[in-house]
Short mmCIF file of C-alpha atoms and ligand atoms in Angstrom, two decimals:
data_model
loop_
_atom_site.label_atom_id
_atom_site.label_comp_id
_atom_site.label_asym_id
_atom_site.label_seq_id
_atom_site.Cartn_x
_atom_site.Cartn_y
_atom_site.Cartn_z
CA MET A 1 -8.16 24.78 -10.66
CA SER A 2 -10.66 25.89 -8.08
CA GLN A 3 -9.47 27.47 -4.88
CA SER A 4 -11.19 24.84 -2.81
CA VAL A 5 -8.84 22.12 -4.07
CA ARG A 6 -5.93 23.86 -2.30
CA VAL A 7 -7.94 24.51 0.83
CA LEU A 8 -9.00 20.87 0.94
CA ALA A 9 -5.45 19.68 0.23
CA ALA A 10 -4.08 21.69 3.17
CA GLN A 11 -6.81 20.39 5.47
CA CYS A 12 -6.37 16.82 4.30
CA CYS A 13 -2.57 16.88 4.91
CA PHE A 14 -3.17 18.50 8.31
CA ASP A 15 -5.66 15.72 9.18
CA ILE A 16 -3.14 13.03 8.25
CA ILE A 17 -0.04 14.45 9.90
CA ASP A 18 -1.48 16.21 12.95
CA ASN A 19 -4.64 14.17 13.58
CA GLY A 20 -3.30 10.76 12.53
CA LEU A 21 -5.98 9.98 9.93
CA SER A 22 -4.92 7.70 7.10
CA MET A 23 -5.00 8.99 3.53
CA SER A 24 -7.72 6.45 2.77
CA GLU A 25 -9.90 8.09 5.44
CA ALA A 26 -9.01 11.74 4.89
CA LEU A 27 -8.85 11.93 1.09
CA PRO A 28 -12.30 10.48 0.18
CA ARG A 29 -13.82 12.75 2.82
CA ALA A 30 -12.19 15.79 1.19
CA GLN A 31 -12.95 14.58 -2.35
CA ALA A 32 -16.63 14.25 -1.44
CA LYS A 33 -16.69 18.05 -1.20
CA LEU A 34 -15.75 18.37 -4.89
CA SER A 35 -18.06 17.68 -7.80
CA ASN A 36 -15.56 17.67 -10.65
CA ASP A 37 -13.51 14.50 -11.29
CA LEU A 38 -10.50 16.49 -12.50
CA ASP A 39 -10.48 18.44 -9.22
CA LYS A 40 -10.70 15.19 -7.27
CA ALA A 41 -7.71 13.79 -9.16
CA LEU A 42 -5.79 17.01 -8.63
CA LEU A 43 -6.52 16.96 -4.91
CA GLN A 44 -5.15 13.42 -4.75
CA GLU A 45 -2.04 14.36 -6.70
CA ILE A 46 -1.28 17.24 -4.34
CA CYS A 47 -1.97 15.29 -1.13
CA PHE A 48 0.12 12.33 -2.30
CA GLY A 49 2.89 14.71 -3.36
CA VAL A 50 2.98 16.54 -0.02
CA MET A 51 3.23 13.19 1.79
CA ARG A 52 6.05 12.08 -0.54
CA TYR A 53 8.10 15.25 -0.05
CA LEU A 54 7.08 16.39 3.44
CA PRO A 55 10.61 16.73 4.95
CA GLN A 56 11.86 18.74 1.97
CA LEU A 57 8.78 20.96 2.02
CA GLU A 58 9.31 21.53 5.75
CA ALA A 59 13.02 22.21 5.27
CA ALA A 60 12.43 24.69 2.43
CA THR A 61 9.80 26.52 4.47
CA SER A 62 11.97 26.69 7.57
CA GLN A 63 14.70 28.45 5.55
CA LEU A 64 12.23 31.20 4.71
CA MET A 65 10.33 31.71 7.96
CA VAL A 66 11.54 32.62 11.42
CA LYS A 67 9.21 30.01 12.96
CA PRO A 68 6.53 27.66 11.67
CA LEU A 69 2.81 28.40 11.95
CA VAL A 70 1.41 26.58 14.97
CA LYS A 71 -1.85 25.78 16.81
CA GLN A 72 -4.92 27.00 14.92
CA LEU A 73 -2.62 28.22 12.11
CA ARG A 74 -1.28 24.70 11.38
CA PRO A 75 -3.54 24.18 8.32
CA LEU A 76 -1.86 27.28 6.83
CA GLN A 77 1.55 25.72 7.38
CA PHE A 78 0.31 22.80 5.29
CA LEU A 79 -1.04 25.26 2.74
CA LEU A 80 2.53 26.50 2.31
CA TYR A 81 3.63 22.92 1.55
CA VAL A 82 0.75 22.62 -0.93
CA GLY A 83 1.93 25.82 -2.64
CA ILE A 84 5.60 24.80 -2.75
CA TYR A 85 4.74 21.31 -3.99
CA GLN A 86 2.91 22.84 -6.95
CA LEU A 87 5.82 25.14 -7.76
CA LYS A 88 8.46 22.43 -7.59
CA PHE A 89 6.68 19.33 -8.88
CA MET A 90 3.61 20.24 -10.92
CA ARG A 91 3.10 21.72 -14.33
CA ILE A 92 0.97 24.58 -13.07
CA PRO A 93 2.11 28.06 -14.11
CA ASP A 94 3.93 29.65 -11.15
CA HIS A 95 1.73 32.75 -11.08
CA ALA A 96 -1.43 30.60 -10.86
CA ALA A 97 0.04 28.33 -8.16
CA ILE A 98 1.04 31.35 -6.08
CA SER A 99 -2.05 33.52 -6.49
CA GLU A 100 -4.48 30.67 -5.87
CA THR A 101 -2.57 29.41 -2.84
CA VAL A 102 -2.68 32.94 -1.41
CA GLU A 103 -6.44 33.04 -2.10
CA ALA A 104 -6.83 29.71 -0.30
CA ALA A 105 -5.19 31.27 2.77
CA ARG A 106 -8.16 33.64 3.08
CA ALA A 107 -10.57 30.70 3.06
CA LEU A 108 -8.50 29.12 5.83
CA LYS A 109 -8.92 32.27 7.96
CA GLY A 110 -5.39 33.42 7.24
CA GLN A 111 -6.12 36.94 5.88
CA SER A 112 -3.33 38.38 7.98
CA LEU A 113 -0.85 35.84 6.55
CA THR A 114 -1.42 36.34 2.84
CA LYS A 115 1.66 38.59 2.49
CA LEU A 116 3.85 36.07 4.30
CA ILE A 117 2.58 33.16 2.19
CA ASN A 118 3.05 35.14 -0.99
CA ALA A 119 6.63 36.06 0.04
CA VAL A 120 7.58 32.46 0.92
CA LEU A 121 6.26 31.12 -2.39
CA ARG A 122 7.96 33.87 -4.41
CA ASN A 123 11.26 33.12 -2.70
CA VAL A 124 10.96 29.43 -3.55
CA GLN A 125 10.22 30.44 -7.14
CA ARG A 126 13.18 32.85 -7.41
CA HIS A 127 15.80 30.82 -5.54
CA PRO A 128 15.92 27.21 -6.79
CA GLY A 129 18.86 26.55 -4.40
CA ILE A 130 16.38 26.59 -1.51
CA PHE A 131 15.15 23.26 -2.77
CA ASP A 132 18.55 21.63 -3.21
CA PHE A 133 18.85 18.83 -0.63
CA ASN A 134 21.75 16.78 -2.04
CA ASP A 135 23.84 17.43 1.08
CA ALA A 136 21.00 17.30 3.57
CA VAL A 137 20.59 14.68 6.29
CA ASP A 138 19.20 11.36 5.02
CA ALA A 139 15.70 11.96 6.41
CA VAL A 140 15.41 15.10 4.24
CA ARG A 141 17.42 13.84 1.26
CA PHE A 142 15.24 10.70 1.00
CA ASN A 143 11.97 12.02 2.48
CA HIS A 144 11.52 9.21 5.03
CA PRO A 145 11.55 9.10 8.83
CA GLY A 146 14.94 8.41 10.42
CA TRP A 147 13.85 5.20 12.19
CA LEU A 148 12.74 3.60 8.93
CA ILE A 149 15.90 4.64 7.11
CA LYS A 150 17.96 3.10 9.90
CA GLN A 151 16.06 -0.19 9.74
CA LEU A 152 16.41 -0.35 5.97
CA GLN A 153 20.13 0.44 6.17
CA GLN A 154 20.61 -2.46 8.59
CA ALA A 155 18.51 -4.91 6.58
CA TYR A 156 19.65 -3.88 3.09
CA PRO A 157 23.17 -2.35 3.27
CA GLU A 158 23.41 -2.41 -0.55
CA GLN A 159 19.84 -1.53 -1.50
CA TRP A 160 18.44 0.84 1.12
CA GLN A 161 18.84 3.92 -1.08
CA ASP A 162 17.14 2.19 -4.02
CA ILE A 163 14.22 1.23 -1.77
CA LEU A 164 13.82 4.80 -0.52
CA LEU A 165 14.00 6.17 -4.06
CA ALA A 166 11.54 3.52 -5.31
CA ASN A 167 9.08 4.64 -2.64
CA GLN A 168 8.99 8.07 -4.30
CA HIS A 169 7.62 6.52 -7.53
CA LYS A 170 3.95 6.37 -8.34
CA ALA A 171 2.77 2.77 -8.27
CA PRO A 172 1.48 1.42 -11.60
CA LEU A 173 -2.05 0.09 -12.06
CA TRP A 174 -2.06 -3.73 -12.20
CA LEU A 175 -5.07 -5.81 -13.15
CA ARG A 176 -5.77 -9.47 -12.53
CA VAL A 177 -7.81 -11.00 -15.34
CA ASN A 178 -10.57 -13.33 -14.15
CA ALA A 179 -9.60 -16.30 -16.31
CA ASN A 180 -12.91 -18.03 -15.46
CA VAL A 181 -14.70 -15.44 -17.53
CA ILE A 182 -12.22 -14.28 -20.17
CA SER A 183 -8.75 -15.44 -21.18
CA ALA A 184 -5.82 -13.11 -20.55
CA ALA A 185 -5.19 -13.01 -24.34
CA ASP A 186 -8.79 -11.97 -25.06
CA TYR A 187 -8.73 -9.34 -22.32
CA SER A 188 -5.46 -7.97 -23.67
CA ALA A 189 -7.13 -7.77 -27.12
CA ALA A 190 -10.12 -5.94 -25.56
CA LEU A 191 -7.73 -3.36 -24.05
CA THR A 192 -5.88 -2.98 -27.35
CA ALA A 193 -9.18 -2.45 -29.17
CA GLU A 194 -9.75 0.57 -26.91
CA ASP A 195 -6.18 1.86 -27.39
CA ILE A 196 -5.28 1.16 -23.77
CA GLU A 197 -1.55 0.54 -23.68
CA HIS A 198 -0.56 -2.35 -21.41
CA GLN A 199 1.88 -5.20 -20.86
CA GLN A 200 1.84 -8.76 -19.48
CA PRO A 201 5.42 -8.69 -18.23
CA ILE A 202 5.36 -11.78 -15.97
CA ALA A 203 5.67 -14.90 -18.10
CA ALA A 204 4.61 -17.17 -15.20
CA MET A 205 1.48 -15.08 -14.61
CA PRO A 206 -0.11 -13.91 -17.89
CA THR A 207 -3.30 -12.85 -16.05
CA ALA A 208 -1.30 -10.00 -14.47
CA ILE A 209 -1.62 -6.96 -16.73
CA VAL A 210 0.00 -3.60 -16.05
CA LEU A 211 -1.39 -0.47 -17.69
CA LYS A 212 0.98 2.11 -19.10
CA GLN A 213 -1.16 4.86 -17.59
CA ALA A 214 -3.41 4.66 -14.56
CA GLN A 215 -7.07 5.37 -15.29
CA ASP A 216 -10.58 5.09 -13.94
CA VAL A 217 -11.00 1.33 -13.63
CA SER A 218 -14.78 1.48 -13.88
CA GLN A 219 -14.27 2.65 -17.50
CA LEU A 220 -12.09 -0.33 -18.47
CA PRO A 221 -13.68 -3.10 -20.56
CA GLY A 222 -15.66 -5.63 -18.54
CA TYR A 223 -15.57 -3.95 -15.13
CA ASP A 224 -19.26 -4.61 -14.37
CA LEU A 225 -18.98 -8.06 -15.92
CA GLY A 226 -16.24 -9.10 -13.47
CA TRP A 227 -13.61 -9.58 -16.18
CA PHE A 228 -10.82 -8.29 -13.94
CA SER A 229 -9.87 -7.05 -10.49
CA VAL A 230 -7.38 -4.38 -9.48
CA GLN A 231 -4.49 -6.06 -7.68
CA ASP A 232 -0.76 -5.53 -7.64
CA ALA A 233 1.06 -8.44 -9.29
CA ALA A 234 3.07 -9.10 -6.10
CA ALA A 235 -0.23 -9.84 -4.34
CA GLN A 236 -1.32 -12.04 -7.25
CA TYR A 237 1.39 -14.56 -6.36
CA ALA A 238 -0.44 -15.51 -3.13
CA ALA A 239 -3.19 -17.66 -4.62
CA THR A 240 -0.87 -19.24 -7.18
CA LEU A 241 1.73 -20.18 -4.53
CA LEU A 242 -0.97 -21.86 -2.44
CA ASP A 243 -1.64 -24.27 -5.33
CA VAL A 244 -5.37 -24.44 -4.58
CA LYS A 245 -7.59 -27.26 -5.90
CA ASN A 246 -11.35 -27.67 -6.19
CA ASN A 247 -11.50 -30.38 -3.51
CA HIS A 248 -9.64 -28.26 -0.94
CA LEU A 249 -10.86 -26.81 2.32
CA ILE A 250 -9.24 -23.38 2.44
CA LEU A 251 -8.86 -20.73 5.13
CA ASP A 252 -8.09 -17.11 4.27
CA ALA A 253 -7.57 -15.88 7.82
CA CYS A 254 -7.05 -12.13 7.28
CA CYS A 255 -9.15 -11.62 4.19
CA ALA A 256 -10.47 -8.07 3.91
CA PRO A 257 -10.99 -6.43 1.44
CA GLY A 258 -10.94 -9.82 -0.27
CA GLY A 259 -8.51 -9.42 -3.16
CA LYS A 260 -6.77 -12.71 -2.47
CA THR A 261 -9.98 -14.54 -1.40
CA CYS A 262 -11.45 -13.78 -4.82
CA HIS A 263 -8.31 -14.91 -6.62
CA ILE A 264 -8.34 -18.20 -4.69
CA ALA A 265 -12.02 -18.67 -5.60
CA GLU A 266 -11.28 -17.91 -9.26
CA LEU A 267 -8.54 -20.55 -9.34
CA ALA A 268 -10.56 -23.18 -7.43
CA PRO A 269 -14.28 -22.39 -7.78
CA GLY A 270 -15.18 -25.77 -6.27
CA ALA A 271 -13.10 -25.28 -3.10
CA LYS A 272 -14.76 -24.60 0.25
CA ILE A 273 -13.31 -21.29 1.33
CA THR A 274 -13.63 -19.74 4.77
CA ALA A 275 -12.72 -16.04 4.67
CA LEU A 276 -12.15 -14.43 8.04
CA ASP A 277 -11.41 -10.92 9.20
CA LYS A 278 -11.43 -9.34 12.62
CA GLU A 279 -12.95 -6.06 11.37
CA PRO A 280 -16.64 -6.57 10.57
CA LYS A 281 -16.80 -3.24 8.69
CA ARG A 282 -14.06 -4.32 6.31
CA LEU A 283 -16.04 -7.43 5.37
CA THR A 284 -18.55 -5.36 3.38
CA ARG A 285 -15.91 -4.99 0.66
CA VAL A 286 -15.28 -8.75 0.69
CA HIS A 287 -18.99 -9.41 0.06
CA GLU A 288 -19.05 -6.75 -2.70
CA ASN A 289 -15.98 -8.20 -4.42
CA LEU A 290 -17.30 -11.76 -4.27
CA ALA A 291 -20.66 -10.61 -5.66
CA ARG A 292 -19.13 -8.57 -8.51
CA LEU A 293 -17.04 -11.56 -9.57
CA ASN A 294 -19.85 -14.08 -8.94
CA LEU A 295 -17.73 -16.11 -6.54
CA LYS A 296 -18.47 -17.90 -3.27
CA ALA A 297 -16.86 -18.05 0.17
CA THR A 298 -18.10 -18.33 3.74
CA VAL A 299 -17.30 -14.93 5.24
CA ILE A 300 -16.92 -14.64 9.01
CA ALA A 301 -16.04 -11.74 11.34
CA ALA A 302 -13.67 -13.34 13.85
CA ASP A 303 -10.21 -13.27 15.36
CA ALA A 304 -7.78 -15.60 13.59
CA ALA A 305 -5.76 -15.83 16.79
CA GLN A 306 -8.78 -17.27 18.66
CA PRO A 307 -9.94 -20.29 16.63
CA ASP A 308 -11.90 -21.62 19.61
CA THR A 309 -14.51 -18.95 18.86
CA TRP A 310 -15.14 -19.91 15.22
CA TRP A 311 -13.35 -23.06 14.04
CA GLN A 312 -15.62 -26.05 13.24
CA GLY A 313 -12.87 -28.61 13.89
CA GLN A 314 -12.09 -29.75 10.33
CA GLN A 315 -8.46 -29.08 9.34
CA PHE A 316 -7.75 -27.03 6.24
CA ASP A 317 -5.72 -28.17 3.22
CA ARG A 318 -4.57 -24.63 2.56
CA ILE A 319 -4.24 -21.57 4.79
CA LEU A 320 -3.41 -18.05 3.72
CA LEU A 321 -2.18 -15.73 6.47
CA ASP A 322 -1.97 -12.29 4.84
CA VAL A 323 -1.26 -10.79 8.24
CA PRO A 324 -1.61 -7.18 9.41
CA CYS A 325 1.83 -5.59 9.03
CA SER A 326 3.77 -2.31 8.83
CA ALA A 327 2.91 -1.98 5.11
CA THR A 328 6.44 -0.66 4.55
CA GLY A 329 6.46 -2.44 1.18
CA VAL A 330 3.59 -0.37 -0.22
CA ILE A 331 4.74 3.17 0.57
CA ARG A 332 4.69 3.92 -3.20
CA ARG A 333 0.94 3.31 -3.12
CA HIS A 334 0.28 4.79 0.34
CA PRO A 335 2.79 7.60 0.85
CA ASP A 336 1.23 8.55 4.22
CA ILE A 337 2.29 5.21 5.76
CA ARG A 338 5.82 6.44 6.36
CA TRP A 339 4.47 9.19 8.65
CA LEU A 340 1.65 7.27 10.33
CA ARG A 341 3.69 4.18 11.15
CA LYS A 342 5.98 4.58 14.17
CA ASN A 343 9.03 2.60 15.20
CA ASN A 344 7.32 1.25 18.30
CA ASP A 345 4.41 -0.15 16.23
CA ILE A 346 6.71 -2.85 14.87
CA PRO A 347 7.09 -5.05 17.99
CA THR A 348 3.30 -4.93 18.51
CA LEU A 349 2.71 -6.04 14.92
CA VAL A 350 5.34 -8.79 15.21
CA ALA A 351 3.61 -10.11 18.35
CA LEU A 352 0.19 -10.07 16.63
CA GLN A 353 1.55 -11.88 13.57
CA GLN A 354 3.17 -14.46 15.82
CA GLN A 355 -0.14 -15.04 17.65
CA ILE A 356 -2.01 -15.53 14.38
CA LEU A 357 0.64 -17.93 13.04
CA GLN A 358 0.78 -19.97 16.25
CA HIS A 359 -2.99 -20.33 16.56
CA CYS A 360 -3.68 -21.10 12.91
CA TRP A 361 -0.92 -23.69 12.48
CA PRO A 362 -2.83 -26.47 14.32
CA LEU A 363 -5.74 -25.85 11.91
CA LEU A 364 -3.64 -27.05 8.95
CA ALA A 365 -4.02 -30.68 7.85
CA PRO A 366 -0.88 -32.87 7.69
CA GLY A 367 0.70 -32.38 4.26
CA GLY A 368 -1.15 -29.05 3.90
CA ARG A 369 0.35 -25.69 2.88
CA LEU A 370 0.27 -22.44 4.82
CA LEU A 371 1.35 -19.27 3.04
CA TYR A 372 2.52 -16.44 5.31
CA ALA A 373 2.38 -13.08 3.55
CA THR A 374 3.10 -9.45 4.42
CA CYS A 375 3.47 -6.24 2.45
CA SER A 376 6.42 -5.36 4.65
CA VAL A 377 10.13 -5.08 3.91
CA LEU A 378 11.20 -5.35 7.56
CA PRO A 379 12.98 -8.62 8.49
CA ALA A 380 11.39 -8.65 11.98
CA GLU A 381 7.98 -9.22 10.36
CA ASN A 382 9.30 -11.54 7.68
CA GLN A 383 12.43 -13.72 7.75
CA GLN A 384 12.89 -13.35 11.52
CA GLN A 385 9.26 -14.15 12.22
CA ILE A 386 9.42 -17.32 10.12
CA SER A 387 12.80 -18.35 11.43
CA ASP A 388 11.46 -18.12 15.03
CA PHE A 389 8.34 -20.06 14.02
CA LEU A 390 10.36 -22.86 12.39
CA ALA A 391 12.55 -23.12 15.48
CA GLN A 392 9.46 -23.71 17.63
CA HIS A 393 7.55 -26.02 15.24
CA PRO A 394 9.45 -29.14 14.23
CA ASP A 395 6.44 -30.28 12.14
CA ALA A 396 6.81 -27.22 9.88
CA ARG A 397 9.02 -27.29 6.78
CA LEU A 398 9.89 -24.27 4.67
CA GLU A 399 9.26 -24.91 0.98
CA PRO A 400 11.49 -22.81 -1.33
CA ILE A 401 9.48 -20.59 -3.66
CA GLN A 402 10.49 -21.08 -7.27
CA HIS A 403 10.61 -17.34 -7.96
CA GLN A 404 12.95 -16.41 -5.10
CA PRO A 405 16.38 -15.49 -6.47
CA ASP A 406 18.22 -17.46 -3.79
CA SER A 407 16.64 -20.74 -2.68
CA THR A 408 18.53 -20.66 0.62
CA THR A 409 16.88 -17.50 1.98
CA ILE A 410 14.00 -17.81 4.43
CA GLY A 411 11.07 -16.98 2.17
CA TRP A 412 10.83 -14.63 -0.79
CA GLN A 413 11.28 -10.91 -0.20
CA ILE A 414 10.16 -8.73 -3.10
CA LEU A 415 11.45 -5.16 -2.84
CA PRO A 416 9.31 -2.18 -3.91
CA ASN A 417 9.38 -1.50 -7.63
CA GLU A 418 11.30 -4.71 -8.36
CA GLN A 419 9.73 -5.68 -11.74
CA GLN A 420 7.24 -2.84 -11.04
CA LEU A 421 5.83 -4.81 -8.06
CA ASP A 422 4.89 -3.75 -4.56
CA GLY A 423 7.21 -4.78 -1.75
CA PHE A 424 5.93 -8.13 -0.47
CA TYR A 425 7.09 -11.14 1.49
CA TYR A 426 6.05 -14.78 1.16
CA ALA A 427 7.00 -17.84 3.18
CA LEU A 428 5.47 -21.17 2.23
CA LEU A 429 5.21 -23.65 5.10
CA VAL A 430 4.31 -27.30 4.65
CA LYS A 431 3.11 -29.46 7.54
CA ASP A 432 4.82 -32.75 8.12
CA SER A 433 2.45 -35.45 6.85
CA LYS A 434 3.45 -37.81 9.72
CA ASP A 435 1.60 -35.54 12.18
C1 SAM B 1 -3.08 -7.12 4.80
S1 SAM B 1 -4.76 -7.01 5.20
C2 SAM B 1 -5.43 -8.33 4.27
C3 SAM B 1 -5.60 -8.05 2.79
C4 SAM B 1 -6.41 -9.14 2.11
N1 SAM B 1 -5.84 -10.45 2.33
C5 SAM B 1 -6.56 -8.91 0.62
O1 SAM B 1 -5.78 -9.47 -0.15
O2 SAM B 1 -7.46 -8.18 0.21
C6 SAM B 1 -4.78 -7.62 6.82
C7 SAM B 1 -6.17 -7.84 7.39
O3 SAM B 1 -6.03 -8.51 8.63
C8 SAM B 1 -7.12 -8.15 9.44
N2 SAM B 1 -6.80 -8.57 10.82
C9 SAM B 1 -6.03 -7.95 11.75
N3 SAM B 1 -5.95 -8.68 12.87
C10 SAM B 1 -6.68 -9.81 12.65
C11 SAM B 1 -6.98 -10.96 13.44
N4 SAM B 1 -6.52 -11.09 14.68
N5 SAM B 1 -7.79 -11.89 12.91
C12 SAM B 1 -8.28 -11.76 11.65
N6 SAM B 1 -8.03 -10.70 10.86
C13 SAM B 1 -7.23 -9.73 11.35
C14 SAM B 1 -7.25 -6.66 9.21
O4 SAM B 1 -8.55 -6.21 9.56
C15 SAM B 1 -6.96 -6.56 7.71
O5 SAM B 1 -8.15 -6.56 6.98
#
């Protein structure tokens, strides 16, 4: 491993935690400084790992140092976490992990700290008890912020620990086969022909394929031919639950990067789809995805909560509201979310979701379906949001979703790693046809 991987890992983690960048901003920027794909993958593994185990890495370090490194030395504090993460969680020989982390300290202008860094890492290596957190406070034992643990404990008294442990897993790579181009059976055969182990574990959705091992998707059969998209199977339920038809007028009101827009277009290529997102920059990906899959939609940069600025006046048969949310259901996939998201973000998100719901509801035709979706596990964004909406809209009826384990719950909450899926929430609303 080159020294620069560790330097970049420390800087990347510093950028996320201290400067508030997301992993999806910080990591590609750091990876661009590496030429070798193995180094890029290694950098990702270390950065993801430090985010997953940050409280334990901090706690171990604090046992071995009088005080943490601060101000301009902060990147070196993160370098210590990078070093300890390698010792505790990676199959890198200890001597290599230690010596190269110490070398990286020099590159981070920490010449005077090399002895300290060496001593901390050697102590972690020699005293495994330093990394025993079975009796630690929950935030350290489960590697999540206290506010989130508290919310999960309240919402899921029986399952909160399972959710926190599930979030420490790596998310599997799911594909969605583009059945317009190739059948799921033929695509499965194409994977088998290349010795790519996979499963189609959801009987109701054979186009959802999970790979046994994640890999470079551009190397999978048919990538350039649009045979498949990368999409978690939980997200693949959206288009199927909407029950889209070729004669429908469809609104995807929060569409970027376009995963669900494309799925809707695959299932109903004749439908007229309007795909909207407030962030013009994010729409580039929507155009790219539509082009790769040879699909069509009218793509507009606009605010779903202000239809006066973009709506042509014709009601939609189907509306998908995949609203901005806390993303607390996809922490497996984005381990930085738990540190970037703050408790006081939640009421702001709930208010935004409510605005979008309220303003899009009149756009739905009588008898039409609106699917509300989040990748959150917090009831305030999910069941509570929908329960409040139903109380204020007598023309809205909640349709039970056939997959939900209990038909009496408000919507379908999928918990992270349940059937290998991301945490997701769906509520299907039908508009009274007497409107
Ligand atoms: C969960 S993501 C959507 C993911 C997308 N449906 C997919 O499957 O690829 C939420 C999106 O909502 C967009 N958004 C946030 N506020 C919005 C608003 N007021 N109007 C429209 N889009 C909004 C964000 O820019 C973001 O792209």
